[in-house]
Amino acid sequence: GKSENGADYELEVAYQFGEVGTGDINAYMIAAEAGYTFKDAYATPRLWCGFDYATGDSSAGGDVETFDHLFPLAHKYLGYVDIVGRFNTIDISPAVNFKIKKLWGKLQHHFFWRADTDDALYNVGGAVLRTGSSGTASEVGQEFDLLLKYPVNRRCLAVVGYSHFFAGDFIEQSGSSKDID
């Protein structure tokens, strides 16, 4: 929704249920975003913050509690490095969008945690990056993203971006922990 004064919000909730083998599926996700556009300010900045939560599983086998993002979109929700997917995750992401003449930009910072420390860290495609047993920490890390778009002409859009992932406690506990650019 949008208000006339510049405020906007979005809320999405999904619940998964059913059976797999002899176990039950019981998982959910919540995604929310709230922002405010300063319509009369230079560059028309929109300050906003996003929140994503997707359940994780407390034990392997049997019932499934990890939310499965069935058709994930790379880069769309959880940063451009694609280290973290919408499986067993918590993400808080403050950001600002701006537009200067034809140039559009976005600065965003993600703070990632595992929703359940017994479950794995999954990438955007759902592959296990680190098993849950490889560390006890919930903090996965942080990611900073900068994206700029400029329409060169009506058939050509120039896009430039930079992202940096800062390894958190769980990454450091569970193996190689170099930051990623």
mmCIF file of C-alpha atoms in Angstrom:
data_model
loop_
_atom_site.group_PDB
_atom_site.id
_atom_site.type_symbol
_atom_site.label_atom_id
_atom_site.label_comp_id
_atom_site.label_asym_id
_atom_site.label_seq_id
_atom_site.Cartn_x
_atom_site.Cartn_y
_atom_site.Cartn_z
ATOM 1 C CA GLY A 1 0.000 0.000 0.000
ATOM 2 C CA LYS A 2 0.922 3.650 -0.470
ATOM 3 C CA SER A 3 -0.226 6.805 1.239
ATOM 4 C CA GLU A 4 -0.399 10.257 -0.280
ATOM 5 C CA ASN A 5 2.203 11.593 2.169
ATOM 6 C CA GLY A 6 4.990 9.296 0.804
ATOM 7 C CA ALA A 7 4.775 6.314 3.153
ATOM 8 C CA ASP A 8 4.479 2.806 1.729
ATOM 9 C CA TYR A 9 4.409 -0.756 3.008
ATOM 10 C CA GLU A 10 4.235 -4.349 1.851
ATOM 11 C CA LEU A 11 3.564 -7.621 3.678
ATOM 12 C CA GLU A 12 3.782 -11.141 2.331
ATOM 13 C CA VAL A 13 3.168 -14.358 4.254
ATOM 14 C CA ALA A 14 3.401 -17.933 2.989
ATOM 15 C CA TYR A 15 2.636 -21.185 4.793
ATOM 16 C CA GLN A 16 3.657 -24.647 3.578
ATOM 17 C CA PHE A 17 2.009 -27.817 4.793
ATOM 18 C CA GLY A 18 1.570 -31.391 3.696
ATOM 19 C CA GLU A 19 3.454 -34.640 3.948
ATOM 20 C CA VAL A 20 6.797 -35.928 2.770
ATOM 21 C CA GLY A 21 7.370 -39.645 3.323
ATOM 22 C CA THR A 22 6.193 -40.332 6.876
ATOM 23 C CA GLY A 23 6.850 -36.749 8.049
ATOM 24 C CA ASP A 24 4.734 -33.633 8.029
ATOM 25 C CA ILE A 25 5.630 -30.320 6.365
ATOM 26 C CA ASN A 26 5.057 -27.288 8.571
ATOM 27 C CA ALA A 27 6.968 -24.185 7.415
ATOM 28 C CA TYR A 28 6.334 -20.508 6.779
ATOM 29 C CA MET A 29 7.897 -17.215 5.771
ATOM 30 C CA ILE A 30 7.150 -13.566 6.403
ATOM 31 C CA ALA A 31 8.463 -10.697 4.285
ATOM 32 C CA ALA A 32 7.715 -7.080 5.140
ATOM 33 C CA GLU A 33 8.920 -3.725 3.915
ATOM 34 C CA ALA A 34 8.126 -0.184 4.988
ATOM 35 C CA GLY A 35 9.413 3.014 3.440
ATOM 36 C CA TYR A 36 9.035 6.710 3.022
ATOM 37 C CA THR A 37 9.716 8.775 -0.118
ATOM 38 C CA PHE A 38 10.821 12.376 0.313
ATOM 39 C CA LYS A 39 9.085 13.701 -2.811
ATOM 40 C CA ASP A 40 10.310 17.293 -2.510
ATOM 41 C CA ALA A 41 13.928 16.519 -1.585
ATOM 42 C CA TYR A 42 16.887 16.447 -3.974
ATOM 43 C CA ALA A 43 17.201 13.003 -5.633
ATOM 44 C CA THR A 44 13.744 12.012 -4.304
ATOM 45 C CA PRO A 45 15.194 9.548 -1.778
ATOM 46 C CA ARG A 46 13.136 6.647 -0.517
ATOM 47 C CA LEU A 47 14.316 5.374 2.861
ATOM 48 C CA TRP A 48 13.074 1.900 3.642
ATOM 49 C CA CYS A 49 13.694 -1.218 5.666
ATOM 50 C CA GLY A 50 12.925 -4.815 4.820
ATOM 51 C CA PHE A 51 12.438 -7.832 7.086
ATOM 52 C CA ASP A 52 12.515 -11.459 5.942
ATOM 53 C CA TYR A 53 11.954 -14.526 8.095
ATOM 54 C CA ALA A 54 11.853 -18.110 6.834
ATOM 55 C CA THR A 55 11.599 -21.042 9.231
ATOM 56 C CA GLY A 56 14.321 -23.590 9.764
ATOM 57 C CA ASP A 57 14.280 -27.183 10.969
ATOM 58 C CA SER A 58 15.310 -28.204 14.473
ATOM 59 C CA SER A 59 16.311 -31.756 13.507
ATOM 60 C CA ALA A 60 17.253 -33.757 10.418
ATOM 61 C CA GLY A 61 14.811 -36.313 9.026
ATOM 62 C CA GLY A 62 11.150 -36.791 9.896
ATOM 63 C CA ASP A 63 9.067 -33.629 9.881
ATOM 64 C CA VAL A 64 10.134 -30.750 7.614
ATOM 65 C CA GLU A 65 10.102 -27.258 9.136
ATOM 66 C CA THR A 66 12.475 -25.481 6.720
ATOM 67 C CA PHE A 67 10.603 -23.112 4.432
ATOM 68 C CA ASP A 68 11.272 -23.993 0.778
ATOM 69 C CA HIS A 69 11.427 -20.964 -1.509
ATOM 70 C CA LEU A 70 10.181 -23.014 -4.458
ATOM 71 C CA PHE A 71 11.028 -20.627 -7.307
ATOM 72 C CA PRO A 72 13.697 -18.255 -5.977
ATOM 73 C CA LEU A 73 14.752 -15.145 -7.852
ATOM 74 C CA ALA A 74 18.468 -14.547 -7.697
ATOM 75 C CA HIS A 75 19.299 -11.101 -6.295
ATOM 76 C CA LYS A 76 15.670 -10.053 -5.891
ATOM 77 C CA TYR A 77 15.263 -10.172 -2.125
ATOM 78 C CA LEU A 78 18.373 -11.103 -0.147
ATOM 79 C CA GLY A 79 21.285 -9.316 -1.785
ATOM 80 C CA TYR A 80 23.364 -9.759 -4.900
ATOM 81 C CA VAL A 81 26.069 -12.114 -3.601
ATOM 82 C CA ASP A 82 23.486 -14.936 -3.265
ATOM 83 C CA ILE A 83 25.100 -16.399 -0.146
ATOM 84 C CA VAL A 84 21.784 -16.517 1.709
ATOM 85 C CA GLY A 85 18.524 -17.894 0.329
ATOM 86 C CA ARG A 86 15.026 -17.739 1.820
ATOM 87 C CA PHE A 87 15.481 -21.004 3.724
ATOM 88 C CA ASN A 88 16.097 -20.892 7.512
ATOM 89 C CA THR A 89 16.931 -17.212 7.471
ATOM 90 C CA ILE A 90 16.345 -13.894 9.149
ATOM 91 C CA ASP A 91 17.289 -10.732 7.247
ATOM 92 C CA ILE A 92 16.922 -7.101 8.278
ATOM 93 C CA SER A 93 17.852 -4.738 5.454
ATOM 94 C CA PRO A 94 17.789 -0.932 5.699
ATOM 95 C CA ALA A 95 18.180 0.854 2.354
ATOM 96 C CA VAL A 96 17.837 4.031 0.349
ATOM 97 C CA ASN A 97 16.795 4.419 -3.291
ATOM 98 C CA PHE A 98 17.433 7.671 -5.156
ATOM 99 C CA LYS A 99 17.124 9.210 -8.601
ATOM 100 C CA ILE A 100 19.274 12.029 -9.979
ATOM 101 C CA LYS A 101 17.957 13.003 -13.400
ATOM 102 C CA LYS A 102 18.148 9.682 -15.338
ATOM 103 C CA LEU A 103 20.455 7.909 -12.866
ATOM 104 C CA TRP A 104 18.703 5.534 -10.438
ATOM 105 C CA GLY A 105 20.541 4.071 -7.452
ATOM 106 C CA LYS A 106 20.124 1.834 -4.435
ATOM 107 C CA LEU A 107 22.268 1.408 -1.319
ATOM 108 C CA GLN A 108 21.264 -1.522 0.884
ATOM 109 C CA HIS A 109 22.755 -3.298 3.885
ATOM 110 C CA HIS A 110 21.651 -6.809 4.914
ATOM 111 C CA PHE A 111 22.051 -8.360 8.363
ATOM 112 C CA PHE A 112 21.687 -12.172 8.136
ATOM 113 C CA TRP A 113 21.043 -14.790 10.823
ATOM 114 C CA ARG A 114 19.930 -18.416 10.783
ATOM 115 C CA ALA A 115 16.377 -18.740 12.102
ATOM 116 C CA ASP A 116 17.207 -22.117 13.683
ATOM 117 C CA THR A 117 20.807 -22.846 14.676
ATOM 118 C CA ASP A 118 20.275 -26.609 14.246
ATOM 119 C CA ASP A 119 19.504 -26.149 10.531
ATOM 120 C CA ALA A 120 21.865 -25.467 7.641
ATOM 121 C CA LEU A 121 22.754 -22.314 5.740
ATOM 122 C CA TYR A 122 21.218 -22.494 2.251
ATOM 123 C CA ASN A 123 22.076 -20.436 -0.817
ATOM 124 C CA VAL A 124 19.497 -18.764 -3.086
ATOM 125 C CA GLY A 125 18.919 -22.019 -5.032
ATOM 126 C CA GLY A 126 18.349 -24.068 -1.881
ATOM 127 C CA ALA A 127 21.724 -25.868 -1.835
ATOM 128 C CA VAL A 128 23.298 -26.428 1.577
ATOM 129 C CA LEU A 129 26.353 -24.178 1.971
ATOM 130 C CA ARG A 130 27.129 -25.142 5.584
ATOM 131 C CA THR A 131 25.469 -27.859 7.638
ATOM 132 C CA GLY A 132 23.752 -26.906 10.868
ATOM 133 C CA SER A 133 26.115 -29.102 12.883
ATOM 134 C CA SER A 134 29.176 -27.173 11.662
ATOM 135 C CA GLY A 135 28.618 -24.263 14.068
ATOM 136 C CA THR A 136 26.397 -22.998 16.869
ATOM 137 C CA ALA A 137 26.222 -19.279 16.058
ATOM 138 C CA SER A 138 23.158 -17.755 14.465
ATOM 139 C CA GLU A 139 24.874 -14.739 12.834
ATOM 140 C CA VAL A 140 25.663 -15.570 9.199
ATOM 141 C CA GLY A 141 27.041 -12.177 8.211
ATOM 142 C CA GLN A 142 26.283 -8.858 6.578
ATOM 143 C CA GLU A 143 26.124 -7.699 2.982
ATOM 144 C CA PHE A 144 26.465 -4.224 1.517
ATOM 145 C CA ASP A 145 25.051 -3.608 -1.984
ATOM 146 C CA LEU A 146 25.287 -0.624 -4.324
ATOM 147 C CA LEU A 147 23.400 -0.673 -7.623
ATOM 148 C CA LEU A 148 23.283 2.086 -10.254
ATOM 149 C CA LYS A 149 21.171 2.117 -13.439
ATOM 150 C CA TYR A 150 21.375 4.599 -16.286
ATOM 151 C CA PRO A 151 19.310 4.466 -19.499
ATOM 152 C CA VAL A 152 21.813 5.160 -22.298
ATOM 153 C CA ASN A 153 19.018 5.206 -24.868
ATOM 154 C CA ARG A 154 15.645 3.482 -25.244
ATOM 155 C CA ARG A 155 17.296 0.143 -26.114
ATOM 156 C CA CYS A 156 20.282 0.187 -23.768
ATOM 157 C CA LEU A 157 20.365 0.280 -19.969
ATOM 158 C CA ALA A 158 23.754 0.497 -18.252
ATOM 159 C CA VAL A 159 23.832 -1.263 -14.882
ATOM 160 C CA VAL A 160 26.780 -1.167 -12.474
ATOM 161 C CA GLY A 161 26.924 -2.691 -9.034
ATOM 162 C CA TYR A 162 29.209 -3.594 -6.179
ATOM 163 C CA SER A 163 28.535 -5.966 -3.308
ATOM 164 C CA HIS A 164 30.577 -7.028 -0.294
ATOM 165 C CA PHE A 165 29.712 -9.891 2.069
ATOM 166 C CA PHE A 166 31.195 -9.722 5.584
ATOM 167 C CA ALA A 167 31.502 -13.213 7.095
ATOM 168 C CA GLY A 168 29.746 -13.582 10.445
ATOM 169 C CA ASP A 169 30.247 -15.883 13.421
ATOM 170 C CA PHE A 170 28.576 -18.957 11.866
ATOM 171 C CA ILE A 171 30.658 -18.675 8.676
ATOM 172 C CA GLU A 172 33.824 -18.320 10.776
ATOM 173 C CA GLN A 173 32.893 -21.366 12.913
ATOM 174 C CA SER A 174 32.012 -23.609 9.983
ATOM 175 C CA GLY A 175 34.922 -23.352 7.534
ATOM 176 C CA SER A 176 36.537 -20.887 5.187
ATOM 177 C CA SER A 177 35.469 -17.404 6.238
ATOM 178 C CA LYS A 178 36.909 -14.935 3.785
ATOM 179 C CA ASP A 179 34.745 -11.955 2.874
ATOM 180 C CA ILE A 180 33.343 -11.914 -0.654
ATOM 181 C CA ASP A 181 33.279 -9.076 -3.202
#
